[in-house]
PDB file of C-alpha atoms in Angstrom:
ATOM      1  CA  MET A   1     -48.383 -38.983  41.561  1.00  0.00           C
ATOM      2  CA  ASN A   2     -45.002 -40.541  42.229  1.00  0.00           C
ATOM      3  CA  LEU A   3     -43.330 -41.052  45.568  1.00  0.00           C
ATOM      4  CA  SER A   4     -41.121 -37.999  45.404  1.00  0.00           C
ATOM      5  CA  ASN A   5     -44.167 -35.739  44.933  1.00  0.00           C
ATOM      6  CA  ILE A   6     -45.768 -37.336  47.931  1.00  0.00           C
ATOM      7  CA  LEU A   7     -42.772 -36.806  50.043  1.00  0.00           C
ATOM      8  CA  ILE A   8     -42.390 -33.156  48.992  1.00  0.00           C
ATOM      9  CA  SER A   9     -46.047 -32.454  49.769  1.00  0.00           C
ATOM     10  CA  THR A  10     -45.702 -34.067  53.191  1.00  0.00           C
ATOM     11  CA  ALA A  11     -42.568 -32.116  53.909  1.00  0.00           C
ATOM     12  CA  VAL A  12     -44.350 -28.844  52.854  1.00  0.00           C
ATOM     13  CA  VAL A  13     -47.357 -29.554  55.071  1.00  0.00           C
ATOM     14  CA  ALA A  14     -45.130 -30.412  58.026  1.00  0.00           C
ATOM     15  CA  ALA A  15     -43.047 -27.235  57.490  1.00  0.00           C
ATOM     16  CA  VAL A  16     -46.279 -25.059  57.299  1.00  0.00           C
ATOM     17  CA  GLY A  17     -47.459 -26.729  60.526  1.00  0.00           C
ATOM     18  CA  LEU A  18     -44.210 -26.118  62.266  1.00  0.00           C
ATOM     19  CA  VAL A  19     -44.184 -22.451  61.312  1.00  0.00           C
ATOM     20  CA  ILE A  20     -47.729 -21.990  62.416  1.00  0.00           C
ATOM     21  CA  ALA A  21     -47.024 -23.705  65.793  1.00  0.00           C
ATOM     22  CA  ILE A  22     -43.941 -21.463  66.309  1.00  0.00           C
ATOM     23  CA  LEU A  23     -45.967 -18.307  65.487  1.00  0.00           C
ATOM     24  CA  LEU A  24     -48.814 -19.359  67.829  1.00  0.00           C
ATOM     25  CA  SER A  25     -46.301 -19.978  70.639  1.00  0.00           C
ATOM     26  CA  ILE A  26     -44.716 -16.641  70.109  1.00  0.00           C
ATOM     27  CA  ALA A  27     -48.197 -14.913  70.006  1.00  0.00           C
ATOM     28  CA  GLU A  28     -49.246 -16.668  73.198  1.00  0.00           C
ATOM     29  CA  LYS A  29     -46.143 -15.341  74.999  1.00  0.00           C
ATOM     30  CA  ILE A  30     -46.629 -11.766  73.599  1.00  0.00           C
ATOM     31  CA  PHE A  31     -50.318 -11.520  74.306  1.00  0.00           C
ATOM     32  CA  HIS A  32     -50.518 -13.700  77.400  1.00  0.00           C
ATOM     33  CA  VAL A  33     -52.620 -12.228  80.174  1.00  0.00           C
ATOM     34  CA  ASP A  34     -52.280 -13.649  83.662  1.00  0.00           C
ATOM     35  CA  VAL A  35     -55.709 -14.623  85.121  1.00  0.00           C
ATOM     36  CA  ASP A  36     -56.099 -14.245  88.834  1.00  0.00           C
ATOM     37  CA  GLU A  37     -57.040 -17.675  90.188  1.00  0.00           C
ATOM     38  CA  ARG A  38     -59.615 -15.994  92.514  1.00  0.00           C
ATOM     39  CA  GLU A  39     -61.401 -14.706  89.406  1.00  0.00           C
ATOM     40  CA  ILE A  40     -62.151 -18.286  88.241  1.00  0.00           C
ATOM     41  CA  GLN A  41     -63.278 -19.219  91.830  1.00  0.00           C
ATOM     42  CA  VAL A  42     -65.529 -16.174  92.087  1.00  0.00           C
ATOM     43  CA  ARG A  43     -66.977 -16.838  88.644  1.00  0.00           C
ATOM     44  CA  GLU A  44     -67.920 -20.426  89.862  1.00  0.00           C
ATOM     45  CA  SER A  45     -69.553 -18.993  92.872  1.00  0.00           C
ATOM     46  CA  LEU A  46     -71.888 -16.704  90.906  1.00  0.00           C
ATOM     47  CA  ALA A  47     -75.300 -17.836  89.741  1.00  0.00           C
ATOM     48  CA  GLY A  48     -74.290 -18.204  86.150  1.00  0.00           C
ATOM     49  CA  ASN A  49     -77.414 -16.553  84.784  1.00  0.00           C
ATOM     50  CA  ASN A  50     -75.599 -13.807  82.812  1.00  0.00           C
ATOM     51  CA  CYS A  51     -78.680 -11.734  83.530  1.00  0.00           C
ATOM     52  CA  GLY A  52     -77.045  -8.305  84.110  1.00  0.00           C
ATOM     53  CA  ALA A  53     -78.856  -7.725  87.394  1.00  0.00           C
ATOM     54  CA  CYS A  54     -75.547  -6.752  88.923  1.00  0.00           C
ATOM     55  CA  GLY A  55     -74.994  -3.929  86.421  1.00  0.00           C
ATOM     56  CA  PHE A  56     -72.243  -5.760  84.543  1.00  0.00           C
ATOM     57  CA  ALA A  57     -72.122  -7.422  81.245  1.00  0.00           C
ATOM     58  CA  GLY A  58     -72.512 -10.982  82.446  1.00  0.00           C
ATOM     59  CA  CYS A  59     -70.926 -13.130  85.150  1.00  0.00           C
ATOM     60  CA  ASP A  60     -67.367 -13.003  83.827  1.00  0.00           C
ATOM     61  CA  ALA A  61     -67.325  -9.238  83.855  1.00  0.00           C
ATOM     62  CA  LEU A  62     -68.714  -9.157  87.473  1.00  0.00           C
ATOM     63  CA  ALA A  63     -66.080 -11.734  88.574  1.00  0.00           C
ATOM     64  CA  LYS A  64     -63.356  -9.497  87.338  1.00  0.00           C
ATOM     65  CA  ALA A  65     -64.844  -6.430  88.959  1.00  0.00           C
ATOM     66  CA  ILE A  66     -65.176  -8.190  92.351  1.00  0.00           C
ATOM     67  CA  VAL A  67     -61.514  -9.374  92.211  1.00  0.00           C
ATOM     68  CA  LYS A  68     -60.381  -5.856  91.280  1.00  0.00           C
ATOM     69  CA  GLY A  69     -62.478  -4.362  94.102  1.00  0.00           C
ATOM     70  CA  GLU A  70     -64.659  -2.532  91.568  1.00  0.00           C
ATOM     71  CA  ALA A  71     -67.896  -4.359  92.651  1.00  0.00           C
ATOM     72  CA  PRO A  72     -69.176  -5.394  96.094  1.00  0.00           C
ATOM     73  CA  ILE A  73     -68.948  -9.064  97.132  1.00  0.00           C
ATOM     74  CA  ASN A  74     -72.706  -9.378  97.355  1.00  0.00           C
ATOM     75  CA  ALA A  75     -73.318  -7.852  93.870  1.00  0.00           C
ATOM     76  CA  CYS A  76     -75.048 -10.950  92.418  1.00  0.00           C
ATOM     77  CA  PRO A  77     -78.674 -11.137  93.549  1.00  0.00           C
ATOM     78  CA  PRO A  78     -79.411 -14.614  92.094  1.00  0.00           C
ATOM     79  CA  ALA A  79     -76.342 -16.020  93.935  1.00  0.00           C
ATOM     80  CA  GLY A  80     -78.051 -15.086  97.263  1.00  0.00           C
ATOM     81  CA  LYS A  81     -76.541 -15.004 100.641  1.00  0.00           C
ATOM     82  CA  SER A  82     -74.745 -18.412 100.228  1.00  0.00           C
ATOM     83  CA  GLY A  83     -73.068 -17.107  97.050  1.00  0.00           C
ATOM     84  CA  ALA A  84     -71.945 -13.921  98.731  1.00  0.00           C
ATOM     85  CA  GLU A  85     -70.445 -15.878 101.669  1.00  0.00           C
ATOM     86  CA  LYS A  86     -68.484 -18.123  99.318  1.00  0.00           C
ATOM     87  CA  ILE A  87     -67.092 -15.180  97.457  1.00  0.00           C
ATOM     88  CA  ALA A  88     -66.243 -13.413 100.719  1.00  0.00           C
ATOM     89  CA  GLU A  89     -64.278 -16.499 101.828  1.00  0.00           C
ATOM     90  CA  ILE A  90     -62.377 -16.494  98.479  1.00  0.00           C
ATOM     91  CA  MET A  91     -61.568 -12.792  98.755  1.00  0.00           C
ATOM     92  CA  GLY A  92     -60.812 -12.940 102.483  1.00  0.00           C
ATOM     93  CA  ALA A  93     -63.346 -10.241 103.244  1.00  0.00           C
ATOM     94  CA  GLU A  94     -66.713  -9.681 104.869  1.00  0.00           C
ATOM     95  CA  ALA A  95     -69.730 -10.578 102.806  1.00  0.00           C
ATOM     96  CA  GLY A  96     -71.630  -7.545 104.036  1.00  0.00           C
ATOM     97  CA  GLU A  97     -75.355  -7.470 104.667  1.00  0.00           C
ATOM     98  CA  PHE A  98     -77.376  -9.281 102.044  1.00  0.00           C
ATOM     99  CA  ILE A  99     -81.012  -8.300 101.707  1.00  0.00           C
ATOM    100  CA  ARG A 100     -82.949 -10.725  99.513  1.00  0.00           C
ATOM    101  CA  GLN A 101     -84.887  -8.957  96.760  1.00  0.00           C
ATOM    102  CA  THR A 102     -87.882 -10.074  94.809  1.00  0.00           C
ATOM    103  CA  ALA A 103     -89.619  -8.595  91.745  1.00  0.00           C
ATOM    104  CA  TYR A 104     -93.252  -7.530  92.001  1.00  0.00           C
ATOM    105  CA  VAL A 105     -95.775  -6.123  89.600  1.00  0.00           C
ATOM    106  CA  LYS A 106     -97.044  -2.572  90.443  1.00  0.00           C
ATOM    107  CA  CYS A 107    -100.584  -3.090  89.095  1.00  0.00           C
ATOM    108  CA  SER A 108    -103.785  -4.448  90.703  1.00  0.00           C
ATOM    109  CA  GLY A 109    -105.842  -3.992  87.607  1.00  0.00           C
ATOM    110  CA  THR A 110    -107.247  -7.426  87.049  1.00  0.00           C
ATOM    111  CA  CYS A 111    -109.818  -8.060  84.271  1.00  0.00           C
ATOM    112  CA  ASP A 112    -112.613  -7.224  86.658  1.00  0.00           C
ATOM    113  CA  LYS A 113    -111.133  -3.913  87.607  1.00  0.00           C
ATOM    114  CA  ARG A 114    -110.378  -2.546  84.134  1.00  0.00           C
ATOM    115  CA  LYS A 115    -112.709  -2.439  81.136  1.00  0.00           C
ATOM    116  CA  GLN A 116    -111.809  -3.842  77.733  1.00  0.00           C
ATOM    117  CA  THR A 117    -111.938  -1.054  75.135  1.00  0.00           C
ATOM    118  CA  TYR A 118    -111.466  -3.074  71.919  1.00  0.00           C
ATOM    119  CA  ASN A 119    -110.471  -6.446  70.599  1.00  0.00           C
ATOM    120  CA  TYR A 120    -106.785  -6.808  69.538  1.00  0.00           C
ATOM    121  CA  PHE A 121    -105.865  -9.175  66.747  1.00  0.00           C
ATOM    122  CA  GLY A 122    -102.158  -8.314  66.275  1.00  0.00           C
ATOM    123  CA  THR A 123     -99.009 -10.079  67.535  1.00  0.00           C
ATOM    124  CA  LYS A 124     -99.702 -11.405  71.075  1.00  0.00           C
ATOM    125  CA  SER A 125     -96.878  -9.620  72.860  1.00  0.00           C
ATOM    126  CA  CYS A 126     -96.759  -6.832  75.428  1.00  0.00           C
ATOM    127  CA  LYS A 127     -94.401  -4.812  73.200  1.00  0.00           C
ATOM    128  CA  SER A 128     -96.668  -4.973  70.249  1.00  0.00           C
ATOM    129  CA  VAL A 129     -99.779  -4.153  72.289  1.00  0.00           C
ATOM    130  CA  SER A 130     -98.083  -1.268  74.040  1.00  0.00           C
ATOM    131  CA  VAL A 131     -97.881   0.650  70.720  1.00  0.00           C
ATOM    132  CA  ALA A 132    -101.423  -0.064  69.807  1.00  0.00           C
ATOM    133  CA  PRO A 133    -104.131   2.517  70.023  1.00  0.00           C
ATOM    134  CA  GLY A 134    -104.585   3.656  73.705  1.00  0.00           C
ATOM    135  CA  GLU A 135    -101.280   1.899  74.643  1.00  0.00           C
ATOM    136  CA  GLY A 136    -103.255  -1.322  75.153  1.00  0.00           C
ATOM    137  CA  THR A 137    -106.744  -2.709  75.109  1.00  0.00           C
ATOM    138  CA  ARG A 138    -107.878  -1.772  78.538  1.00  0.00           C
ATOM    139  CA  THR A 139    -109.123   1.488  80.001  1.00  0.00           C
ATOM    140  CA  CYS A 140    -105.982   2.101  82.095  1.00  0.00           C
ATOM    141  CA  ALA A 141    -103.046   2.862  79.849  1.00  0.00           C
ATOM    142  CA  TYR A 142    -100.605   2.401  82.760  1.00  0.00           C
ATOM    143  CA  GLY A 143    -101.548  -1.131  83.743  1.00  0.00           C
ATOM    144  CA  CYS A 144    -100.279  -4.688  82.975  1.00  0.00           C
ATOM    145  CA  LEU A 145    -100.988  -5.743  79.358  1.00  0.00           C
ATOM    146  CA  GLY A 146    -101.226  -9.368  80.287  1.00  0.00           C
ATOM    147  CA  TYR A 147     -99.604 -10.899  77.329  1.00  0.00           C
ATOM    148  CA  GLY A 148     -96.743 -12.422  79.347  1.00  0.00           C
ATOM    149  CA  GLU A 149     -93.532 -10.875  78.013  1.00  0.00           C
ATOM    150  CA  CYS A 150     -92.164 -11.246  81.581  1.00  0.00           C
ATOM    151  CA  VAL A 151     -93.394 -14.837  81.732  1.00  0.00           C
ATOM    152  CA  HIS A 152     -91.380 -15.838  78.656  1.00  0.00           C
ATOM    153  CA  VAL A 153     -88.045 -14.485  79.957  1.00  0.00           C
ATOM    154  CA  CYS A 154     -88.321 -15.879  83.467  1.00  0.00           C
ATOM    155  CA  ASP A 155     -86.049 -18.959  83.796  1.00  0.00           C
ATOM    156  CA  ASN A 156     -87.351 -19.857  87.119  1.00  0.00           C
ATOM    157  CA  LYS A 157     -91.046 -19.998  86.116  1.00  0.00           C
ATOM    158  CA  ALA A 158     -91.832 -17.491  88.878  1.00  0.00           C
ATOM    159  CA  ILE A 159     -94.304 -15.530  86.843  1.00  0.00           C
ATOM    160  CA  ARG A 160     -97.765 -16.347  85.552  1.00  0.00           C
ATOM    161  CA  ILE A 161    -100.731 -14.468  84.146  1.00  0.00           C
ATOM    162  CA  VAL A 162    -103.761 -14.565  86.404  1.00  0.00           C
ATOM    163  CA  ASN A 163    -106.992 -12.757  85.466  1.00  0.00           C
ATOM    164  CA  GLY A 164    -105.272 -10.623  82.844  1.00  0.00           C
ATOM    165  CA  LYS A 165    -102.401  -9.528  85.004  1.00  0.00           C
ATOM    166  CA  ALA A 166     -98.837 -10.817  85.730  1.00  0.00           C
ATOM    167  CA  VAL A 167     -98.270 -12.296  89.206  1.00  0.00           C
ATOM    168  CA  ILE A 168     -94.835 -13.079  90.610  1.00  0.00           C
ATOM    169  CA  GLU A 169     -94.228 -15.920  93.052  1.00  0.00           C
ATOM    170  CA  SER A 170     -91.666 -14.389  95.334  1.00  0.00           C
ATOM    171  CA  GLU A 171     -90.425 -17.698  96.652  1.00  0.00           C
ATOM    172  CA  LEU A 172     -89.320 -18.704  93.130  1.00  0.00           C
ATOM    173  CA  CYS A 173     -87.920 -15.296  92.194  1.00  0.00           C
ATOM    174  CA  VAL A 174     -84.102 -14.976  92.222  1.00  0.00           C
ATOM    175  CA  ALA A 175     -84.137 -11.213  91.439  1.00  0.00           C
ATOM    176  CA  CYS A 176     -82.325 -11.657  88.043  1.00  0.00           C
ATOM    177  CA  GLY A 177     -84.107  -8.581  86.616  1.00  0.00           C
ATOM    178  CA  LYS A 178     -85.012 -10.154  83.246  1.00  0.00           C
ATOM    179  CA  CYS A 179     -88.744  -9.433  83.765  1.00  0.00           C
ATOM    180  CA  ILE A 180     -87.965  -5.812  84.654  1.00  0.00           C
ATOM    181  CA  LYS A 181     -86.163  -5.303  81.332  1.00  0.00           C
ATOM    182  CA  ALA A 182     -88.908  -7.113  79.392  1.00  0.00           C
ATOM    183  CA  CYS A 183     -91.885  -5.130  80.660  1.00  0.00           C
ATOM    184  CA  PRO A 184     -92.547  -2.285  78.185  1.00  0.00           C
ATOM    185  CA  LYS A 185     -94.697  -0.456  80.820  1.00  0.00           C
ATOM    186  CA  ASN A 186     -92.013  -0.565  83.455  1.00  0.00           C
ATOM    187  CA  LEU A 187     -94.429  -2.124  85.882  1.00  0.00           C
ATOM    188  CA  ILE A 188     -91.958  -4.419  87.630  1.00  0.00           C
ATOM    189  CA  GLU A 189     -89.455  -3.476  90.300  1.00  0.00           C
ATOM    190  CA  PHE A 190     -87.435  -4.955  93.026  1.00  0.00           C
ATOM    191  CA  VAL A 191     -88.575  -4.798  96.719  1.00  0.00           C
ATOM    192  CA  PRO A 192     -87.247  -6.545  99.845  1.00  0.00           C
ATOM    193  CA  TYR A 193     -88.363 -10.154  99.930  1.00  0.00           C
ATOM    194  CA  ASP A 194     -89.770  -9.786 103.358  1.00  0.00           C
ATOM    195  CA  SER A 195     -91.535  -6.513 102.657  1.00  0.00           C
ATOM    196  CA  LYS A 196     -95.117  -6.924 103.909  1.00  0.00           C
ATOM    197  CA  TYR A 197     -96.887  -4.050 102.235  1.00  0.00           C
ATOM    198  CA  ARG A 198     -96.547  -2.966  98.549  1.00  0.00           C
ATOM    199  CA  VAL A 199     -98.234  -0.356  96.355  1.00  0.00           C
ATOM    200  CA  GLN A 200     -99.804  -1.985  93.344  1.00  0.00           C
ATOM    201  CA  CYS A 201    -100.315   0.853  90.935  1.00  0.00           C
ATOM    202  CA  THR A 202     -98.387   3.143  88.565  1.00  0.00           C
ATOM    203  CA  ASN A 203    -101.248   5.279  87.305  1.00  0.00           C
ATOM    204  CA  ARG A 204    -100.018   8.898  87.484  1.00  0.00           C
ATOM    205  CA  GLN A 205    -103.448  10.402  86.718  1.00  0.00           C
ATOM    206  CA  LYS A 206    -105.493  12.199  89.395  1.00  0.00           C
ATOM    207  CA  GLY A 207    -108.307  10.735  91.458  1.00  0.00           C
ATOM    208  CA  LYS A 208    -111.302  11.005  89.156  1.00  0.00           C
ATOM    209  CA  ALA A 209    -109.549   9.863  86.037  1.00  0.00           C
ATOM    210  CA  VAL A 210    -108.020   6.860  87.914  1.00  0.00           C
ATOM    211  CA  ARG A 211    -111.490   5.852  89.054  1.00  0.00           C
ATOM    212  CA  VAL A 212    -112.887   6.058  85.611  1.00  0.00           C
ATOM    213  CA  ASN A 213    -110.143   3.840  84.216  1.00  0.00           C
ATOM    214  CA  CYS A 214    -109.565   1.402  87.088  1.00  0.00           C
ATOM    215  CA  GLU A 215    -111.439   0.505  90.200  1.00  0.00           C
ATOM    216  CA  ALA A 216    -108.277  -0.486  92.037  1.00  0.00           C
ATOM    217  CA  GLY A 217    -105.863   2.394  91.188  1.00  0.00           C
ATOM    218  CA  CYS A 218    -104.013   4.719  93.575  1.00  0.00           C
ATOM    219  CA  LEU A 219    -105.911   8.067  93.891  1.00  0.00           C
ATOM    220  CA  GLY A 220    -102.891   9.992  95.052  1.00  0.00           C
ATOM    221  CA  CYS A 221    -105.024  11.185  97.999  1.00  0.00           C
ATOM    222  CA  GLY A 222    -102.202  10.991 100.553  1.00  0.00           C
ATOM    223  CA  MET A 223    -104.207   9.133 103.265  1.00  0.00           C
ATOM    224  CA  CYS A 224    -101.369   6.628 103.545  1.00  0.00           C
ATOM    225  CA  GLN A 225     -98.751   9.377 103.818  1.00  0.00           C
ATOM    226  CA  ARG A 226    -100.659  11.327 106.483  1.00  0.00           C
ATOM    227  CA  ASN A 227    -101.332   8.254 108.637  1.00  0.00           C
ATOM    228  CA  CYS A 228     -97.841   6.620 108.451  1.00  0.00           C
ATOM    229  CA  PRO A 229     -96.141   7.052 111.878  1.00  0.00           C
ATOM    230  CA  GLU A 230     -92.702   6.511 110.479  1.00  0.00           C
ATOM    231  CA  ASN A 231     -92.983   8.853 107.428  1.00  0.00           C
ATOM    232  CA  ALA A 232     -92.186   5.886 105.258  1.00  0.00           C
ATOM    233  CA  ILE A 233     -94.657   6.831 102.570  1.00  0.00           C
ATOM    234  CA  THR A 234     -94.733   9.675 100.137  1.00  0.00           C
ATOM    235  CA  VAL A 235     -96.941  10.493  97.235  1.00  0.00           C
ATOM    236  CA  GLU A 236     -95.011  11.297  94.077  1.00  0.00           C
ATOM    237  CA  ASN A 237     -96.671  11.994  90.772  1.00  0.00           C
ATOM    238  CA  ASN A 238     -99.942  10.874  92.335  1.00  0.00           C
ATOM    239  CA  ILE A 239     -98.572   7.507  93.323  1.00  0.00           C
ATOM    240  CA  ALA A 240     -97.830   6.315  96.811  1.00  0.00           C
ATOM    241  CA  LYS A 241     -94.281   5.130  97.360  1.00  0.00           C
ATOM    242  CA  ILE A 242     -92.944   3.218 100.297  1.00  0.00           C
ATOM    243  CA  ASP A 243     -89.474   3.618 101.735  1.00  0.00           C
ATOM    244  CA  TYR A 244     -88.692   0.154 102.995  1.00  0.00           C
ATOM    245  CA  ALA A 245     -85.759   1.328 105.026  1.00  0.00           C
ATOM    246  CA  LYS A 246     -88.249   3.173 107.284  1.00  0.00           C
ATOM    247  CA  CYS A 247     -91.324   0.942 107.006  1.00  0.00           C
ATOM    248  CA  VAL A 248     -92.042  -1.130 110.168  1.00  0.00           C
ATOM    249  CA  SER A 249     -95.069  -2.954 108.603  1.00  0.00           C
ATOM    250  CA  CYS A 250     -97.651  -1.509 110.969  1.00  0.00           C
ATOM    251  CA  GLY A 251    -100.297  -1.718 108.290  1.00  0.00           C
ATOM    252  CA  LEU A 252    -101.876   1.654 108.812  1.00  0.00           C
ATOM    253  CA  CYS A 253    -101.215   2.565 105.136  1.00  0.00           C
ATOM    254  CA  ALA A 254    -103.126  -0.467 103.850  1.00  0.00           C
ATOM    255  CA  GLU A 255    -105.908   0.154 106.435  1.00  0.00           C
ATOM    256  CA  LYS A 256    -106.429   3.773 105.380  1.00  0.00           C
ATOM    257  CA  CYS A 257    -106.121   3.288 101.640  1.00  0.00           C
ATOM    258  CA  PRO A 258    -109.576   3.907 100.152  1.00  0.00           C
ATOM    259  CA  THR A 259    -109.000   1.684  97.101  1.00  0.00           C
ATOM    260  CA  LYS A 260    -106.979  -0.936  98.954  1.00  0.00           C
ATOM    261  CA  VAL A 261    -104.124  -0.566  96.445  1.00  0.00           C
ATOM    262  CA  ILE A 262    -101.632  -0.996  99.233  1.00  0.00           C
ATOM    263  CA  ARG A 263    -101.863  -4.667  99.793  1.00  0.00           C
ATOM    264  CA  ILE A 264    -100.388  -7.151 102.211  1.00  0.00           C
ATOM    265  CA  PHE A 265     -98.060  -9.866 100.962  1.00  0.00           C
ATOM    266  CA  GLU A 266     -97.232 -12.886 103.114  1.00  0.00           C
TER     267      GLU A 266
END
């Protein structure tokens, strides 16, 4: 290859590069979207988990929604009260009341409370076991399967399997909601962090059937509902449910529960 060919090739490459640069510059001006500086600041104040607990598709989407006024300032549970206060300062608004939430497992059926019906040799995951015969290997088809699907998705190591059942350490939980999405039995839900009494059962069967399948299940007897002075408990689908906005933590529900499925958390 002689010198003239080299020079021609160099000129062609330079010309192509120049044309591309001009086209990119034009495209940038045509398609440029102004980004509100507050959006970047709000994004930095969020937890960064991209967990979807806020109801949006990640932290970027939530930051945009907050700046546009389409989401509340305290919409990010993992960011906590401090995060909400930072965002409120950025937005020049009130942070609003922040009630810390924690996930908890609505099951008290440990290995000693539920009987093993057969030995399972398939994939060791809750999703796989949930579609096995009987929807699991234990007598209560509503209870925790104990294979730790929730444990694997928890970034804060707030969940462990104890005696065949998932247990959540509230102090470590940031309410990201990943465990709730992972549980095929829908056994996990959010409750106020400082809630003292919680119902640990989801078995919708009636009294006798519950007793046969689990020694610690809710009988749907209504004793808690009848004895609650604040009308904070109702029995729906044979399961007691606490309205924490009304509950004053008097403890009568736990005291009257015949199976002690309403337990105290401290």
